[in-house]
PDB file of C-alpha atoms in Angstrom:
ATOM      1  CA  MET A   1      10.443  16.137  -1.842  1.00  0.00           C
ATOM      2  CA  GLN A   2       8.700  14.837   1.216  1.00  0.00           C
ATOM      3  CA  VAL A   3       7.526  11.515   2.548  1.00  0.00           C
ATOM      4  CA  ILE A   4       3.736  11.210   2.491  1.00  0.00           C
ATOM      5  CA  ASN A   5       2.237   9.135   5.288  1.00  0.00           C
ATOM      6  CA  ILE A   6      -0.942   7.609   3.887  1.00  0.00           C
ATOM      7  CA  ASN A   7      -2.420   6.726   7.301  1.00  0.00           C
ATOM      8  CA  GLU A   8      -1.870  10.269   8.544  1.00  0.00           C
ATOM      9  CA  LYS A   9      -3.563  11.643   5.410  1.00  0.00           C
ATOM     10  CA  PHE A  10      -6.569   9.344   5.881  1.00  0.00           C
ATOM     11  CA  SER A  11      -6.986  10.766   9.400  1.00  0.00           C
ATOM     12  CA  LYS A  12      -7.613  14.226   7.898  1.00  0.00           C
ATOM     13  CA  PHE A  13     -10.992  13.402   6.302  1.00  0.00           C
ATOM     14  CA  SER A  14     -14.024  11.172   6.748  1.00  0.00           C
ATOM     15  CA  GLN A  15     -16.127  11.951   3.652  1.00  0.00           C
ATOM     16  CA  GLN A  16     -17.175   8.951   1.586  1.00  0.00           C
ATOM     17  CA  TRP A  17     -16.677   8.854  -2.202  1.00  0.00           C
ATOM     18  CA  HIS A  18     -14.811  12.191  -2.175  1.00  0.00           C
ATOM     19  CA  PRO A  19     -11.202  11.784  -3.348  1.00  0.00           C
ATOM     20  CA  HIS A  20      -8.567  13.943  -1.629  1.00  0.00           C
ATOM     21  CA  ARG A  21      -5.404  14.726  -3.597  1.00  0.00           C
ATOM     22  CA  ILE A  22      -2.114  13.856  -1.885  1.00  0.00           C
ATOM     23  CA  ALA A  23       0.312  14.264  -4.796  1.00  0.00           C
ATOM     24  CA  ILE A  24       0.751  15.184  -8.442  1.00  0.00           C
ATOM     25  CA  VAL A  25       3.068  13.123 -10.661  1.00  0.00           C
ATOM     26  CA  ASP A  26       3.541  14.813 -14.030  1.00  0.00           C
ATOM     27  CA  ASP A  27      -0.014  15.115 -15.366  1.00  0.00           C
ATOM     28  CA  ASN A  28      -1.363  12.453 -12.997  1.00  0.00           C
ATOM     29  CA  HIS A  29      -3.081  12.941  -9.669  1.00  0.00           C
ATOM     30  CA  VAL A  30      -2.749  10.643  -6.669  1.00  0.00           C
ATOM     31  CA  PHE A  31      -5.851  10.555  -4.475  1.00  0.00           C
ATOM     32  CA  LEU A  32      -6.969   8.873  -1.296  1.00  0.00           C
ATOM     33  CA  ALA A  33     -10.630   8.016  -0.882  1.00  0.00           C
ATOM     34  CA  ARG A  34     -12.901   6.363   1.646  1.00  0.00           C
ATOM     35  CA  LEU A  35     -15.631   4.275   0.037  1.00  0.00           C
ATOM     36  CA  CYS A  36     -18.709   2.666   1.553  1.00  0.00           C
ATOM     37  CA  GLY A  37     -21.731   1.160  -0.169  1.00  0.00           C
ATOM     38  CA  ASN A  38     -22.493   1.642  -3.861  1.00  0.00           C
ATOM     39  CA  PHE A  39     -21.236   4.332  -6.201  1.00  0.00           C
ATOM     40  CA  VAL A  40     -22.646   5.058  -9.679  1.00  0.00           C
ATOM     41  CA  TRP A  41     -22.134   3.398 -13.042  1.00  0.00           C
ATOM     42  CA  HIS A  42     -19.859   5.601 -15.128  1.00  0.00           C
ATOM     43  CA  THR A  43     -17.186   5.667 -17.820  1.00  0.00           C
ATOM     44  CA  HIS A  44     -14.007   7.636 -18.428  1.00  0.00           C
ATOM     45  CA  GLU A  45     -13.763   7.736 -22.214  1.00  0.00           C
ATOM     46  CA  ASP A  46     -10.144   8.935 -22.457  1.00  0.00           C
ATOM     47  CA  GLU A  47      -8.458   7.910 -19.199  1.00  0.00           C
ATOM     48  CA  ASP A  48      -7.532   4.725 -17.351  1.00  0.00           C
ATOM     49  CA  GLU A  49      -7.984   4.583 -13.555  1.00  0.00           C
ATOM     50  CA  LEU A  50      -5.851   2.675 -11.078  1.00  0.00           C
ATOM     51  CA  PHE A  51      -7.345   1.635  -7.712  1.00  0.00           C
ATOM     52  CA  HIS A  52      -4.965   0.378  -4.997  1.00  0.00           C
ATOM     53  CA  VAL A  53      -6.872  -1.068  -2.049  1.00  0.00           C
ATOM     54  CA  ILE A  54      -5.331  -0.092   1.289  1.00  0.00           C
ATOM     55  CA  SER A  55      -8.005  -1.691   3.521  1.00  0.00           C
ATOM     56  CA  GLY A  56     -11.353  -3.409   3.085  1.00  0.00           C
ATOM     57  CA  THR A  57     -12.632  -5.249   0.025  1.00  0.00           C
ATOM     58  CA  LEU A  58     -13.454  -3.290  -3.114  1.00  0.00           C
ATOM     59  CA  ILE A  59     -15.980  -4.824  -5.477  1.00  0.00           C
ATOM     60  CA  MET A  60     -15.501  -3.505  -9.006  1.00  0.00           C
ATOM     61  CA  GLN A  61     -18.549  -4.178 -11.106  1.00  0.00           C
ATOM     62  CA  PHE A  62     -18.331  -4.300 -14.868  1.00  0.00           C
ATOM     63  CA  ARG A  63     -21.230  -5.016 -17.210  1.00  0.00           C
ATOM     64  CA  ASP A  64     -19.862  -8.503 -17.956  1.00  0.00           C
ATOM     65  CA  LYS A  65     -18.228  -9.473 -14.634  1.00  0.00           C
ATOM     66  CA  THR A  66     -17.493  -8.502 -11.035  1.00  0.00           C
ATOM     67  CA  VAL A  67     -13.989  -8.441  -9.522  1.00  0.00           C
ATOM     68  CA  GLU A  68     -13.040  -8.435  -5.814  1.00  0.00           C
ATOM     69  CA  VAL A  69      -9.939  -6.414  -4.956  1.00  0.00           C
ATOM     70  CA  GLN A  70      -8.305  -7.151  -1.597  1.00  0.00           C
ATOM     71  CA  PRO A  71      -5.902  -5.023   0.493  1.00  0.00           C
ATOM     72  CA  GLY A  72      -2.521  -4.773  -1.201  1.00  0.00           C
ATOM     73  CA  GLU A  73      -4.020  -5.412  -4.638  1.00  0.00           C
ATOM     74  CA  ILE A  74      -4.663  -3.051  -7.543  1.00  0.00           C
ATOM     75  CA  ILE A  75      -7.080  -2.992 -10.423  1.00  0.00           C
ATOM     76  CA  VAL A  76      -6.787  -0.865 -13.539  1.00  0.00           C
ATOM     77  CA  VAL A  77     -10.029   0.141 -15.212  1.00  0.00           C
ATOM     78  CA  PRO A  78      -9.224   0.792 -18.873  1.00  0.00           C
ATOM     79  CA  LYS A  79     -10.533   3.911 -20.585  1.00  0.00           C
ATOM     80  CA  GLY A  80     -13.973   3.517 -22.052  1.00  0.00           C
ATOM     81  CA  VAL A  81     -14.996   0.640 -19.746  1.00  0.00           C
ATOM     82  CA  GLU A  82     -18.200   1.235 -17.786  1.00  0.00           C
ATOM     83  CA  HIS A  83     -17.741   0.381 -14.130  1.00  0.00           C
ATOM     84  CA  CYS A  84     -19.339   0.783 -10.712  1.00  0.00           C
ATOM     85  CA  PRO A  85     -17.217   0.541  -7.561  1.00  0.00           C
ATOM     86  CA  THR A  86     -18.929  -0.790  -4.462  1.00  0.00           C
ATOM     87  CA  THR A  87     -17.869  -2.229  -1.126  1.00  0.00           C
ATOM     88  CA  LYS A  88     -18.371  -5.655   0.399  1.00  0.00           C
ATOM     89  CA  ASN A  89     -21.047  -5.752   3.110  1.00  0.00           C
ATOM     90  CA  ASN A  90     -21.050  -1.928   3.316  1.00  0.00           C
ATOM     91  CA  GLU A  91     -17.644  -1.949   5.021  1.00  0.00           C
ATOM     92  CA  GLU A  92     -15.400   1.063   4.574  1.00  0.00           C
ATOM     93  CA  VAL A  93     -12.754   0.597   1.925  1.00  0.00           C
ATOM     94  CA  ARG A  94      -9.723   2.865   1.736  1.00  0.00           C
ATOM     95  CA  VAL A  95      -8.138   3.271  -1.670  1.00  0.00           C
ATOM     96  CA  LEU A  96      -5.319   5.120  -3.357  1.00  0.00           C
ATOM     97  CA  LEU A  97      -6.310   6.296  -6.843  1.00  0.00           C
ATOM     98  CA  PHE A  98      -3.956   7.187  -9.651  1.00  0.00           C
ATOM     99  CA  GLU A  99      -5.437   9.000 -12.648  1.00  0.00           C
ATOM    100  CA  LYS A 100      -4.768  11.697 -15.222  1.00  0.00           C
ATOM    101  CA  ALA A 101      -5.517  15.268 -14.205  1.00  0.00           C
ATOM    102  CA  SER A 102      -8.166  15.408 -16.943  1.00  0.00           C
ATOM    103  CA  THR A 103     -10.201  12.563 -15.423  1.00  0.00           C
ATOM    104  CA  LYS A 104     -13.675  13.647 -14.332  1.00  0.00           C
ATOM    105  CA  HIS A 105     -14.895  12.009 -11.127  1.00  0.00           C
ATOM    106  CA  THR A 106     -17.979  10.387 -12.700  1.00  0.00           C
ATOM    107  CA  GLY A 107     -17.028  10.837 -16.345  1.00  0.00           C
ATOM    108  CA  GLU A 108     -19.691  12.773 -18.245  1.00  0.00           C
ATOM    109  CA  LEU A 109     -22.381  11.661 -15.775  1.00  0.00           C
ATOM    110  CA  LYS A 110     -23.427  14.322 -13.237  1.00  0.00           C
ATOM    111  CA  THR A 111     -24.994  13.137  -9.958  1.00  0.00           C
ATOM    112  CA  GLU A 112     -25.202  14.327  -6.358  1.00  0.00           C
ATOM    113  CA  ARG A 113     -21.990  12.344  -5.770  1.00  0.00           C
ATOM    114  CA  THR A 114     -19.992  14.027  -8.527  1.00  0.00           C
ATOM    115  CA  VAL A 115     -16.964  15.906  -7.190  1.00  0.00           C
ATOM    116  CA  THR A 116     -15.583  18.740  -9.317  1.00  0.00           C
ATOM    117  CA  ASN A 117     -13.218  20.419  -6.833  1.00  0.00           C
ATOM    118  CA  TYR A 118     -10.672  18.221  -5.120  1.00  0.00           C
ATOM    119  CA  VAL A 119      -9.195  19.007  -1.721  1.00  0.00           C
ATOM    120  CA  ASP A 120      -5.410  18.857  -1.333  1.00  0.00           C
ATOM    121  CA  ILE A 121      -4.288  17.310   1.934  1.00  0.00           C
TER     122      ILE A 121
END
């Protein structure tokens, strides 16, 4: 049982769109990620995802709407919903992600951005 300093953990990496694991809670992983620009459209058929914005403005695109998520706010993407995270004006956005251990980074889609091995920090 230790306190985890999120700002200190963010100082340990600079990669964009590459989640870094900071904790495990039962069968859920807690990640930090730096985002900038556009990601890829993808779906997680069996898992929800929770995004907590630490800094910047996250734009979560859905096929039927777009939602802005500000610092201190969260958005839950329900399982099976296609989505594409992006950032406002290409600014860096820092997020905390909470998802099941079984969640694949880009769902069943494989791209050059797909991460399969997560770094623990």
